mmCIF file of C-alpha atoms in Angstrom:
data_model
loop_
_atom_site.group_PDB
_atom_site.id
_atom_site.type_symbol
_atom_site.label_atom_id
_atom_site.label_comp_id
_atom_site.label_asym_id
_atom_site.label_seq_id
_atom_site.Cartn_x
_atom_site.Cartn_y
_atom_site.Cartn_z
ATOM 1 C CA MET A 1 -30.719 28.693 58.775
ATOM 2 C CA ILE A 2 -27.891 27.043 56.847
ATOM 3 C CA ASN A 3 -24.895 29.189 56.158
ATOM 4 C CA LEU A 4 -24.591 29.106 52.328
ATOM 5 C CA LYS A 5 -21.041 30.413 52.323
ATOM 6 C CA LYS A 6 -19.834 27.413 54.284
ATOM 7 C CA LEU A 7 -21.832 25.014 52.120
ATOM 8 C CA PHE A 8 -20.385 26.196 48.781
ATOM 9 C CA ARG A 9 -16.903 27.057 49.932
ATOM 10 C CA ARG A 10 -14.285 25.021 48.125
ATOM 11 C CA LYS A 11 -11.157 23.756 49.677
ATOM 12 C CA LYS A 12 -7.923 25.184 48.337
ATOM 13 C CA GLY A 13 -6.100 22.950 45.885
ATOM 14 C CA GLN A 14 -9.149 21.009 44.806
ATOM 15 C CA GLY A 15 -9.499 23.059 41.601
ATOM 16 C CA ALA A 16 -5.916 22.413 40.538
ATOM 17 C CA LEU A 17 -6.427 18.651 40.640
ATOM 18 C CA GLU A 18 -9.595 18.904 38.569
ATOM 19 C CA TYR A 19 -7.774 21.020 35.975
ATOM 20 C CA LEU A 20 -4.984 18.450 35.752
ATOM 21 C CA PHE A 21 -7.522 15.702 35.032
ATOM 22 C CA MET A 22 -9.169 17.856 32.344
ATOM 23 C CA ILE A 23 -5.799 18.572 30.698
ATOM 24 C CA ALA A 24 -4.894 14.867 30.800
ATOM 25 C CA ALA A 25 -8.235 13.942 29.220
ATOM 26 C CA ALA A 26 -7.741 16.566 26.494
ATOM 27 C CA LEU A 27 -4.240 15.251 25.738
ATOM 28 C CA ILE A 28 -5.532 11.692 25.468
ATOM 29 C CA ILE A 29 -8.258 12.790 23.051
ATOM 30 C CA ILE A 30 -5.741 14.737 20.946
ATOM 31 C CA PHE A 31 -3.392 11.717 20.883
ATOM 32 C CA VAL A 32 -6.188 9.387 19.735
ATOM 33 C CA VAL A 33 -7.331 11.801 16.996
ATOM 34 C CA VAL A 34 -3.791 12.357 15.678
ATOM 35 C CA ARG A 35 -3.115 8.628 15.657
ATOM 36 C CA HIS A 36 -6.339 7.954 13.761
ATOM 37 C CA ILE A 37 -5.644 10.665 11.194
ATOM 38 C CA SER A 38 -2.072 9.496 10.557
ATOM 39 C CA GLY A 39 -3.255 5.881 10.142
ATOM 40 C CA THR A 40 -5.887 6.959 7.641
ATOM 41 C CA GLY A 41 -3.277 8.940 5.720
ATOM 42 C CA GLN A 42 -0.953 5.959 5.434
ATOM 43 C CA GLN A 43 -3.800 3.748 4.230
ATOM 44 C CA ALA A 44 -4.774 6.324 1.606
ATOM 45 C CA THR A 45 -1.170 6.537 0.413
ATOM 46 C CA SER A 46 -0.817 2.779 -0.052
ATOM 47 C CA GLN A 47 -4.208 2.602 -1.802
ATOM 48 C CA GLY A 48 -3.086 5.428 -4.085
ATOM 49 C CA ASP A 49 0.132 3.561 -4.911
ATOM 50 C CA LEU A 50 -1.860 0.442 -5.795
ATOM 51 C CA SER A 51 -4.217 2.458 -8.010
ATOM 52 C CA VAL A 52 -1.311 4.001 -9.912
ATOM 53 C CA LEU A 53 0.261 0.576 -10.446
ATOM 54 C CA GLN A 54 -3.074 -0.881 -11.612
ATOM 55 C CA ILE A 55 -3.341 1.908 -14.178
ATOM 56 C CA GLN A 56 0.212 1.118 -15.332
ATOM 57 C CA ALA A 57 -0.765 -2.568 -15.598
ATOM 58 C CA ASP A 58 -3.700 -1.640 -17.825
ATOM 59 C CA LEU A 59 -1.366 0.485 -19.933
ATOM 60 C CA ALA A 60 1.076 -2.423 -20.169
ATOM 61 C CA LYS A 61 -1.721 -4.717 -21.331
ATOM 62 C CA ALA A 62 -2.836 -2.181 -23.942
ATOM 63 C CA LYS A 63 0.753 -1.693 -25.110
ATOM 64 C CA MET A 64 1.238 -5.471 -25.426
ATOM 65 C CA GLU A 65 -2.031 -5.823 -27.330
ATOM 66 C CA ALA A 66 -0.950 -3.020 -29.673
ATOM 67 C CA VAL A 67 2.270 -4.794 -30.612
ATOM 68 C CA GLY A 68 0.589 -8.203 -30.738
ATOM 69 C CA ILE A 69 2.226 -9.961 -27.804
ATOM 70 C CA TRP A 70 -0.645 -10.031 -25.301
ATOM 71 C CA ASN A 71 -1.756 -13.558 -24.612
ATOM 72 C CA ALA A 72 -3.026 -14.542 -21.195
ATOM 73 C CA ASN A 73 -1.300 -17.925 -21.573
ATOM 74 C CA TYR A 74 2.195 -16.514 -22.089
ATOM 75 C CA LEU A 75 4.478 -17.186 -19.147
ATOM 76 C CA VAL A 76 6.246 -14.582 -17.030
ATOM 77 C CA GLN A 77 9.622 -15.749 -15.704
ATOM 78 C CA TYR A 78 12.086 -14.068 -13.354
ATOM 79 C CA ASP A 79 15.842 -14.550 -13.551
ATOM 80 C CA ASN A 80 17.087 -13.589 -10.111
ATOM 81 C CA ASP A 81 20.764 -13.739 -11.117
ATOM 82 C CA ASN A 82 20.424 -11.225 -13.970
ATOM 83 C CA GLY A 83 17.527 -9.200 -12.544
ATOM 84 C CA VAL A 84 15.320 -9.569 -15.617
ATOM 85 C CA VAL A 85 11.767 -10.647 -16.249
ATOM 86 C CA THR A 86 11.073 -12.450 -19.505
ATOM 87 C CA ILE A 87 7.753 -13.113 -21.153
ATOM 88 C CA VAL A 88 7.744 -16.277 -23.242
ATOM 89 C CA ASP A 89 5.117 -17.591 -25.637
ATOM 90 C CA THR A 90 3.684 -21.103 -25.782
ATOM 91 C CA ASP A 91 6.697 -22.255 -27.874
ATOM 92 C CA ASN A 92 9.043 -20.985 -25.131
ATOM 93 C CA THR A 93 10.239 -18.171 -27.385
ATOM 94 C CA THR A 94 11.046 -14.923 -25.581
ATOM 95 C CA VAL A 95 8.692 -12.147 -26.662
ATOM 96 C CA ALA A 96 9.879 -9.523 -24.162
ATOM 97 C CA THR A 97 12.775 -9.028 -21.768
ATOM 98 C CA LEU A 98 12.317 -6.484 -18.991
ATOM 99 C CA SER A 99 15.034 -5.149 -16.713
ATOM 100 C CA VAL A 100 14.004 -4.996 -13.074
ATOM 101 C CA PRO A 101 15.116 -1.850 -11.235
ATOM 102 C CA SER A 102 16.758 -2.429 -7.865
ATOM 103 C CA ASP A 103 13.807 -0.969 -5.938
ATOM 104 C CA TYR A 104 11.463 -3.555 -7.539
ATOM 105 C CA GLN A 105 13.710 -6.636 -7.312
ATOM 106 C CA ASP A 106 12.483 -7.768 -3.886
ATOM 107 C CA ALA A 107 8.835 -7.333 -4.881
ATOM 108 C CA VAL A 108 9.265 -9.181 -8.175
ATOM 109 C CA SER A 109 11.295 -11.941 -6.548
ATOM 110 C CA THR A 110 8.686 -12.334 -3.802
ATOM 111 C CA TYR A 111 5.820 -12.515 -6.272
ATOM 112 C CA LEU A 112 7.348 -14.658 -9.003
ATOM 113 C CA GLY A 113 10.041 -16.514 -7.095
ATOM 114 C CA SER A 114 11.091 -19.559 -9.071
ATOM 115 C CA ASP A 115 7.542 -20.207 -10.317
ATOM 116 C CA ASP A 116 6.476 -19.181 -13.791
ATOM 117 C CA LYS A 117 3.108 -17.466 -13.831
ATOM 118 C CA SER A 118 0.894 -16.894 -16.804
ATOM 119 C CA LEU A 119 0.503 -13.334 -17.997
ATOM 120 C CA GLY A 120 -3.235 -13.562 -17.365
ATOM 121 C CA THR A 121 -2.655 -14.693 -13.775
ATOM 122 C CA VAL A 122 -0.278 -11.792 -13.134
ATOM 123 C CA TYR A 123 -2.799 -9.336 -14.576
ATOM 124 C CA ASN A 124 -5.710 -10.810 -12.591
ATOM 125 C CA ASP A 125 -3.668 -10.799 -9.372
ATOM 126 C CA CYS A 126 -2.840 -7.153 -9.963
ATOM 127 C CA MET A 127 -6.468 -6.201 -10.501
ATOM 128 C CA ALA A 128 -7.330 -8.150 -7.322
ATOM 129 C CA GLY A 129 -5.000 -5.893 -5.331
ATOM 130 C CA ASN A 130 -1.640 -7.698 -5.319
ATOM 131 C CA ILE A 131 0.773 -4.771 -5.506
ATOM 132 C CA ASN A 132 3.744 -7.000 -6.412
ATOM 133 C CA ALA A 133 1.896 -8.403 -9.438
ATOM 134 C CA CYS A 134 1.205 -4.827 -10.530
ATOM 135 C CA ARG A 135 4.910 -4.016 -10.216
ATOM 136 C CA VAL A 136 5.730 -6.890 -12.575
ATOM 137 C CA LEU A 137 3.379 -5.518 -15.243
ATOM 138 C CA ALA A 138 4.503 -1.946 -14.627
ATOM 139 C CA LEU A 139 7.951 -2.994 -15.808
ATOM 140 C CA TYR A 140 6.586 -3.287 -19.337
ATOM 141 C CA THR A 141 5.298 0.296 -19.419
ATOM 142 C CA SER A 142 8.729 1.594 -18.425
ATOM 143 C CA SER A 143 10.589 -0.595 -20.932
ATOM 144 C CA SER A 144 11.380 0.257 -24.511
ATOM 145 C CA SER A 145 10.298 -3.194 -25.766
#
């Protein structure tokens, strides 16, 4: 008859190695989960920022309509030297001048650059998810114009 004790006897030290592999696997799983959760949190934060700026863009549009200066064909211009955005009508008359805060200057400069964009284009770009276009329109909600 087969001696069962000899058959199921484990060698010393074998258990420790198995436990090390289990701990390593658990640490890898924890690392992957934490990385996934932190990535999802950052994505939610940036999506939340965009949503807030889109709401401000809608408020800017409503505010401009209320004072009679909303026209999708008006041009938005950026003066990099003075740090101001101006909105001009079809006769090239300034209808609004907006100061650009220092934390928005790079975004506004990147979006507008030296090109004039129509107010309608800026609004449509914002609603399409361009966060820099939203920052341009958000300037109007924070201005006293």
